């Protein structure tokens, strides 16, 4: 089997992904005059030097991932969905592994809504994507989001189940939500085995609270975070990026890292 190169996505054993797929997933409602521009996001990743990867959809990758930005590893999401379609949760393939590679991808991203009535379709597509990506030596990052009419996405057992599904399906890294239960996160990491866990950032929150949460998840089995809005919706995105890097990559205490916010 080809060697799957996950090392590119890590710095000092930690993974800090700048997520910018919200334009498709949520719509421009998340954006302002500044962060609506993908150039601003790539520049933020490049100048702050803390992110181990940027994750985006193929259209953004093809038009903006150029020049010096290529120093930062790219994760191309190869499926997606919008808030416009009022259907059972499904994330549909929108790009091939080959097209993602041509755009410069170092890893492939894929969303699975575990527990959705459409779960079988997403499993089926994911199996093909993992096989193709691994044949090229590219790691696969799975957004493992339990979602559907009968799913409580904050339930401990559901979250642990999603973590285990990531391992069973062959994901190299899974991106999951943290429900605040530290013990359960430890259990999720056990369930995920050799598949690594990064925690999703979520809606914008107070910056100190966010740094504390980052510290907490790293202390309980996660290897990092994949964060979007808590960085690029900040009034000082470069400062919060550096503070987050201090906590996640350098293992600094949140209070010490918060000095960088001033
Ligand atoms: P945020 O840090 O902004 O929450 O981004 C993380 C992320 O997983 C994005 O990659 C994705 O677009 C979005 O959250 C999914 O959000 P939702 O749970 O609302 O579908």
Short mmCIF file of C-alpha atoms and ligand atoms in Angstrom, two decimals:
data_model
loop_
_atom_site.label_atom_id
_atom_site.label_comp_id
_atom_site.label_asym_id
_atom_site.label_seq_id
_atom_site.Cartn_x
_atom_site.Cartn_y
_atom_site.Cartn_z
CA UNK A 1 0.00 0.00 0.00
CA UNK A 2 1.23 3.54 -0.77
CA UNK A 3 2.46 5.46 2.28
CA UNK A 4 -0.22 7.91 3.41
CA UNK A 5 1.51 11.16 4.31
CA UNK A 6 -0.34 12.65 7.28
CA UNK A 7 2.81 14.32 8.67
CA UNK A 8 2.32 17.33 6.39
CA UNK A 9 -0.82 18.28 8.32
CA UNK A 10 0.96 18.34 11.69
CA UNK A 11 3.38 20.60 13.52
CA UNK A 12 4.92 19.29 16.74
CA UNK A 13 2.35 16.48 16.66
CA UNK A 14 -0.58 18.93 16.54
CA UNK A 15 -3.01 19.84 13.80
CA UNK A 16 -4.58 23.29 13.37
CA UNK A 17 -6.79 23.64 10.32
CA UNK A 18 -8.23 26.95 9.12
CA UNK A 19 -11.70 26.01 7.83
CA UNK A 20 -13.22 28.08 5.03
CA UNK A 21 -15.96 25.96 3.47
CA UNK A 22 -18.77 27.88 5.17
CA UNK A 23 -19.61 29.87 2.02
CA UNK A 24 -21.11 26.69 0.57
CA UNK A 25 -22.29 25.06 3.78
CA UNK A 26 -23.93 28.12 5.39
CA UNK A 27 -23.98 30.79 2.68
CA UNK A 28 -22.49 34.29 2.79
CA UNK A 29 -24.39 35.05 5.99
CA UNK A 30 -21.20 34.13 7.92
CA UNK A 31 -19.14 36.78 6.09
CA UNK A 32 -18.39 40.48 6.27
CA UNK A 33 -16.67 42.82 3.80
CA UNK A 34 -13.25 41.48 4.76
CA UNK A 35 -13.60 37.74 5.27
CA UNK A 36 -15.86 37.25 2.23
CA UNK A 37 -12.66 37.48 0.20
CA UNK A 38 -10.82 34.11 0.03
CA UNK A 39 -7.59 36.06 -0.59
CA UNK A 40 -7.93 37.50 2.93
CA UNK A 41 -8.22 33.99 4.39
CA UNK A 42 -5.18 32.62 2.56
CA UNK A 43 -3.23 35.71 3.53
CA UNK A 44 -4.28 35.21 7.17
CA UNK A 45 -3.06 31.61 7.08
CA UNK A 46 0.18 32.63 5.38
CA UNK A 47 1.04 35.64 7.55
CA UNK A 48 0.07 34.14 10.91
CA UNK A 49 2.14 30.99 10.25
CA UNK A 50 0.24 28.94 12.81
CA UNK A 51 -2.12 26.85 10.70
CA UNK A 52 -0.97 23.42 9.60
CA UNK A 53 -3.54 23.42 6.76
CA UNK A 54 -6.37 25.37 5.13
CA UNK A 55 -9.60 23.54 4.21
CA UNK A 56 -11.88 24.80 1.44
CA UNK A 57 -13.99 23.74 -1.49
CA UNK A 58 -12.56 23.16 -4.95
CA UNK A 59 -13.71 26.44 -6.55
CA UNK A 60 -11.85 28.51 -3.96
CA UNK A 61 -8.81 26.24 -4.18
CA UNK A 62 -8.54 26.57 -7.95
CA UNK A 63 -8.89 30.34 -8.00
CA UNK A 64 -6.94 31.39 -4.89
CA UNK A 65 -4.42 28.71 -3.83
CA UNK A 66 -1.46 30.15 -5.69
CA UNK A 67 2.04 31.55 -5.15
CA UNK A 68 3.34 31.65 -1.56
CA UNK A 69 0.05 30.27 -0.20
CA UNK A 70 1.19 26.90 -1.52
CA UNK A 71 3.54 26.72 1.48
CA UNK A 72 0.47 25.91 3.58
CA UNK A 73 -0.94 22.41 3.01
CA UNK A 74 -4.41 22.41 1.44
CA UNK A 75 -7.35 20.15 2.27
CA UNK A 76 -9.92 20.15 -0.54
CA UNK A 77 -13.43 19.17 0.49
CA UNK A 78 -14.77 16.90 -2.24
CA UNK A 79 -18.41 16.88 -1.17
CA UNK A 80 -20.75 19.52 0.12
CA UNK A 81 -24.28 20.75 0.71
CA UNK A 82 -26.16 23.99 1.28
CA UNK A 83 -28.75 25.30 3.69
CA UNK A 84 -31.06 25.94 0.74
CA UNK A 85 -31.98 22.32 0.04
CA UNK A 86 -34.64 21.22 2.51
CA UNK A 87 -33.92 17.50 2.29
CA UNK A 88 -32.64 14.81 4.61
CA UNK A 89 -28.99 15.52 5.39
CA UNK A 90 -26.70 14.52 2.56
CA UNK A 91 -23.36 15.84 1.36
CA UNK A 92 -22.94 15.15 -2.35
CA UNK A 93 -19.69 14.61 -4.28
CA UNK A 94 -18.72 17.81 -6.11
CA UNK A 95 -15.11 17.14 -7.06
CA UNK A 96 -12.84 14.20 -7.88
CA UNK A 97 -9.66 13.31 -6.01
CA UNK A 98 -7.71 14.02 -9.21
CA UNK A 99 -9.17 17.51 -9.58
CA UNK A 100 -8.40 18.24 -5.91
CA UNK A 101 -4.80 17.12 -6.51
CA UNK A 102 -4.49 19.34 -9.59
CA UNK A 103 -5.55 22.27 -7.39
CA UNK A 104 -2.71 21.39 -4.99
CA UNK A 105 -4.43 19.30 -2.31
CA UNK A 106 -2.24 17.59 0.30
CA UNK A 107 -5.31 15.93 1.79
CA UNK A 108 -8.93 15.22 0.91
CA UNK A 109 -11.86 16.38 3.05
CA UNK A 110 -15.26 14.65 3.11
CA UNK A 111 -18.40 15.20 5.20
CA UNK A 112 -20.50 12.30 6.50
CA UNK A 113 -23.81 12.93 8.26
CA UNK A 114 -23.84 9.80 10.42
CA UNK A 115 -27.35 8.55 11.15
CA UNK A 116 -28.97 10.40 8.25
CA UNK A 117 -31.38 8.41 6.05
CA UNK A 118 -28.79 9.19 3.37
CA UNK A 119 -25.92 7.67 5.36
CA UNK A 120 -25.56 4.65 2.98
CA UNK A 121 -24.95 6.95 -0.02
CA UNK A 122 -22.28 8.92 1.87
CA UNK A 123 -20.60 5.71 3.09
CA UNK A 124 -20.55 4.41 -0.47
CA UNK A 125 -18.94 7.57 -1.86
CA UNK A 126 -16.53 7.82 1.07
CA UNK A 127 -15.24 4.29 0.45
CA UNK A 128 -14.32 5.24 -3.13
CA UNK A 129 -12.70 8.50 -2.04
CA UNK A 130 -10.57 6.85 0.65
CA UNK A 131 -9.35 4.22 -1.79
CA UNK A 132 -8.43 6.78 -4.46
CA UNK A 133 -6.83 9.25 -2.03
CA UNK A 134 -4.78 6.56 -0.32
CA UNK A 135 -3.60 5.21 -3.67
CA UNK A 136 -2.04 8.65 -4.21
CA UNK A 137 -0.69 8.76 -0.63
CA UNK A 138 -3.12 11.51 0.39
CA UNK A 139 -4.71 11.41 3.85
CA UNK A 140 -8.46 11.77 4.27
CA UNK A 141 -10.03 14.12 6.80
CA UNK A 142 -13.67 13.23 7.54
CA UNK A 143 -16.11 15.79 8.91
CA UNK A 144 -18.05 13.29 11.07
CA UNK A 145 -21.29 15.07 11.88
CA UNK A 146 -24.18 12.97 13.26
CA UNK A 147 -27.29 14.58 11.80
CA UNK A 148 -30.82 13.55 10.83
CA UNK A 149 -34.45 13.43 11.94
CA UNK A 150 -33.81 11.01 14.82
CA UNK A 151 -30.30 12.10 15.81
CA UNK A 152 -29.21 14.07 18.88
CA UNK A 153 -25.82 15.38 17.79
CA UNK A 154 -24.81 16.32 21.35
CA UNK A 155 -25.41 12.84 22.79
CA UNK A 156 -22.29 11.17 24.21
CA UNK A 157 -22.99 7.78 22.71
CA UNK A 158 -23.83 9.22 19.31
CA UNK A 159 -20.57 11.21 19.28
CA UNK A 160 -18.52 8.17 20.34
CA UNK A 161 -20.27 6.13 17.65
CA UNK A 162 -19.34 8.77 15.03
CA UNK A 163 -15.71 8.65 16.18
CA UNK A 164 -15.66 4.89 15.81
CA UNK A 165 -17.26 5.06 12.37
CA UNK A 166 -14.33 7.26 11.30
CA UNK A 167 -11.86 4.52 12.25
CA UNK A 168 -13.93 1.73 10.75
CA UNK A 169 -14.30 3.55 7.40
CA UNK A 170 -10.59 4.36 7.10
CA UNK A 171 -10.43 8.11 7.82
CA UNK A 172 -6.99 9.35 8.88
CA UNK A 173 -8.32 12.34 10.81
CA UNK A 174 -11.88 13.01 11.90
CA UNK A 175 -13.32 16.40 12.65
CA UNK A 176 -16.01 16.18 15.32
CA UNK A 177 -17.95 18.52 17.56
CA UNK A 178 -17.16 18.77 21.28
CA UNK A 179 -20.22 18.69 23.54
CA UNK A 180 -18.33 19.87 26.64
CA UNK A 181 -17.96 16.42 28.23
CA UNK A 182 -14.23 15.90 28.72
CA UNK A 183 -14.52 12.24 29.76
CA UNK A 184 -16.57 11.46 26.71
CA UNK A 185 -13.97 13.11 24.50
CA UNK A 186 -11.36 10.79 26.02
CA UNK A 187 -13.64 7.86 25.23
CA UNK A 188 -14.14 9.15 21.68
CA UNK A 189 -10.36 9.22 21.22
CA UNK A 190 -10.20 5.60 22.44
CA UNK A 191 -12.99 4.65 20.04
CA UNK A 192 -11.21 6.38 17.15
CA UNK A 193 -8.03 4.39 17.81
CA UNK A 194 -5.30 5.32 15.32
CA UNK A 195 -7.61 7.78 13.58
CA UNK A 196 -6.82 11.23 15.00
CA UNK A 197 -9.46 13.63 16.32
CA UNK A 198 -9.66 17.36 15.67
CA UNK A 199 -12.44 19.47 17.14
CA UNK A 200 -14.66 21.75 15.11
CA UNK A 201 -14.60 25.44 16.08
CA UNK A 202 -18.31 26.26 15.96
CA UNK A 203 -19.99 29.65 16.19
CA UNK A 204 -17.96 32.67 17.24
CA UNK A 205 -17.55 32.88 21.00
CA UNK A 206 -15.64 34.99 23.50
CA UNK A 207 -11.92 34.73 22.68
CA UNK A 208 -10.76 33.76 26.17
CA UNK A 209 -13.47 31.09 26.39
CA UNK A 210 -12.39 29.78 23.02
CA UNK A 211 -8.73 29.53 24.08
CA UNK A 212 -9.82 27.69 27.24
CA UNK A 213 -11.87 25.27 25.18
CA UNK A 214 -8.94 24.65 22.83
CA UNK A 215 -6.73 23.86 25.82
CA UNK A 216 -9.39 21.55 27.27
CA UNK A 217 -9.90 19.48 24.14
CA UNK A 218 -6.14 19.00 23.68
CA UNK A 219 -5.87 17.79 27.26
CA UNK A 220 -8.57 15.19 26.59
CA UNK A 221 -7.48 13.33 23.49
CA UNK A 222 -7.88 15.67 20.52
CA UNK A 223 -4.75 16.42 18.46
CA UNK A 224 -5.98 19.83 17.38
CA UNK A 225 -8.81 21.92 15.98
CA UNK A 226 -10.35 22.81 12.66
CA UNK A 227 -11.64 26.32 13.13
CA UNK A 228 -13.14 28.97 10.92
CA UNK A 229 -15.52 31.53 12.37
CA UNK A 230 -13.75 31.85 15.74
CA UNK A 231 -10.71 33.11 13.84
CA UNK A 232 -11.86 34.98 10.75
CA UNK A 233 -14.96 36.54 12.34
CA UNK A 234 -12.76 38.03 15.07
CA UNK A 235 -12.05 41.77 15.01
CA UNK A 236 -8.39 40.79 15.38
CA UNK A 237 -8.05 37.57 13.35
CA UNK A 238 -4.25 37.64 13.29
CA UNK A 239 -4.03 37.99 17.08
CA UNK A 240 -6.51 35.20 17.84
CA UNK A 241 -4.74 33.00 15.28
CA UNK A 242 -1.40 33.50 17.03
CA UNK A 243 -2.92 32.95 20.47
CA UNK A 244 -4.61 29.78 19.25
CA UNK A 245 -1.33 28.59 17.77
CA UNK A 246 0.38 29.20 21.12
CA UNK A 247 -2.19 26.98 22.88
CA UNK A 248 -2.55 24.24 20.25
CA UNK A 249 0.95 23.95 18.77
CA UNK A 250 3.17 25.25 21.58
CA UNK A 251 1.10 23.93 24.49
CA UNK A 252 0.95 27.31 26.27
CA UNK A 253 -1.62 27.98 28.99
CA UNK A 254 -4.62 29.97 27.70
CA UNK A 255 -3.89 32.93 30.00
CA UNK A 256 -0.33 33.19 28.75
CA UNK A 257 -1.46 32.85 25.13
CA UNK A 258 -4.06 35.57 25.71
CA UNK A 259 -1.21 38.09 26.04
CA UNK A 260 -1.05 37.87 22.24
CA UNK A 261 -4.59 39.25 22.03
CA UNK A 262 -3.57 42.66 23.38
P1 LIG B 1 -16.42 26.70 12.13
O1 LIG B 1 -15.15 26.67 12.97
O2 LIG B 1 -16.66 28.04 11.52
O3 LIG B 1 -17.59 26.16 12.91
O4 LIG B 1 -16.15 25.72 10.91
C1 LIG B 1 -16.12 24.35 11.11
C2 LIG B 1 -17.06 23.66 10.16
O5 LIG B 1 -16.99 22.26 10.29
C3 LIG B 1 -16.86 24.02 8.72
O6 LIG B 1 -15.80 23.31 8.16
C4 LIG B 1 -18.20 23.74 8.14
O7 LIG B 1 -18.50 24.55 7.07
C5 LIG B 1 -19.11 24.09 9.24
O8 LIG B 1 -18.39 24.02 10.44
C6 LIG B 1 -20.29 23.17 9.33
O9 LIG B 1 -21.21 23.77 10.16
P2 LIG B 1 -22.62 23.14 10.47
O10 LIG B 1 -22.41 22.28 11.67
O11 LIG B 1 -23.48 24.33 10.75
O12 LIG B 1 -23.03 22.37 9.26
#
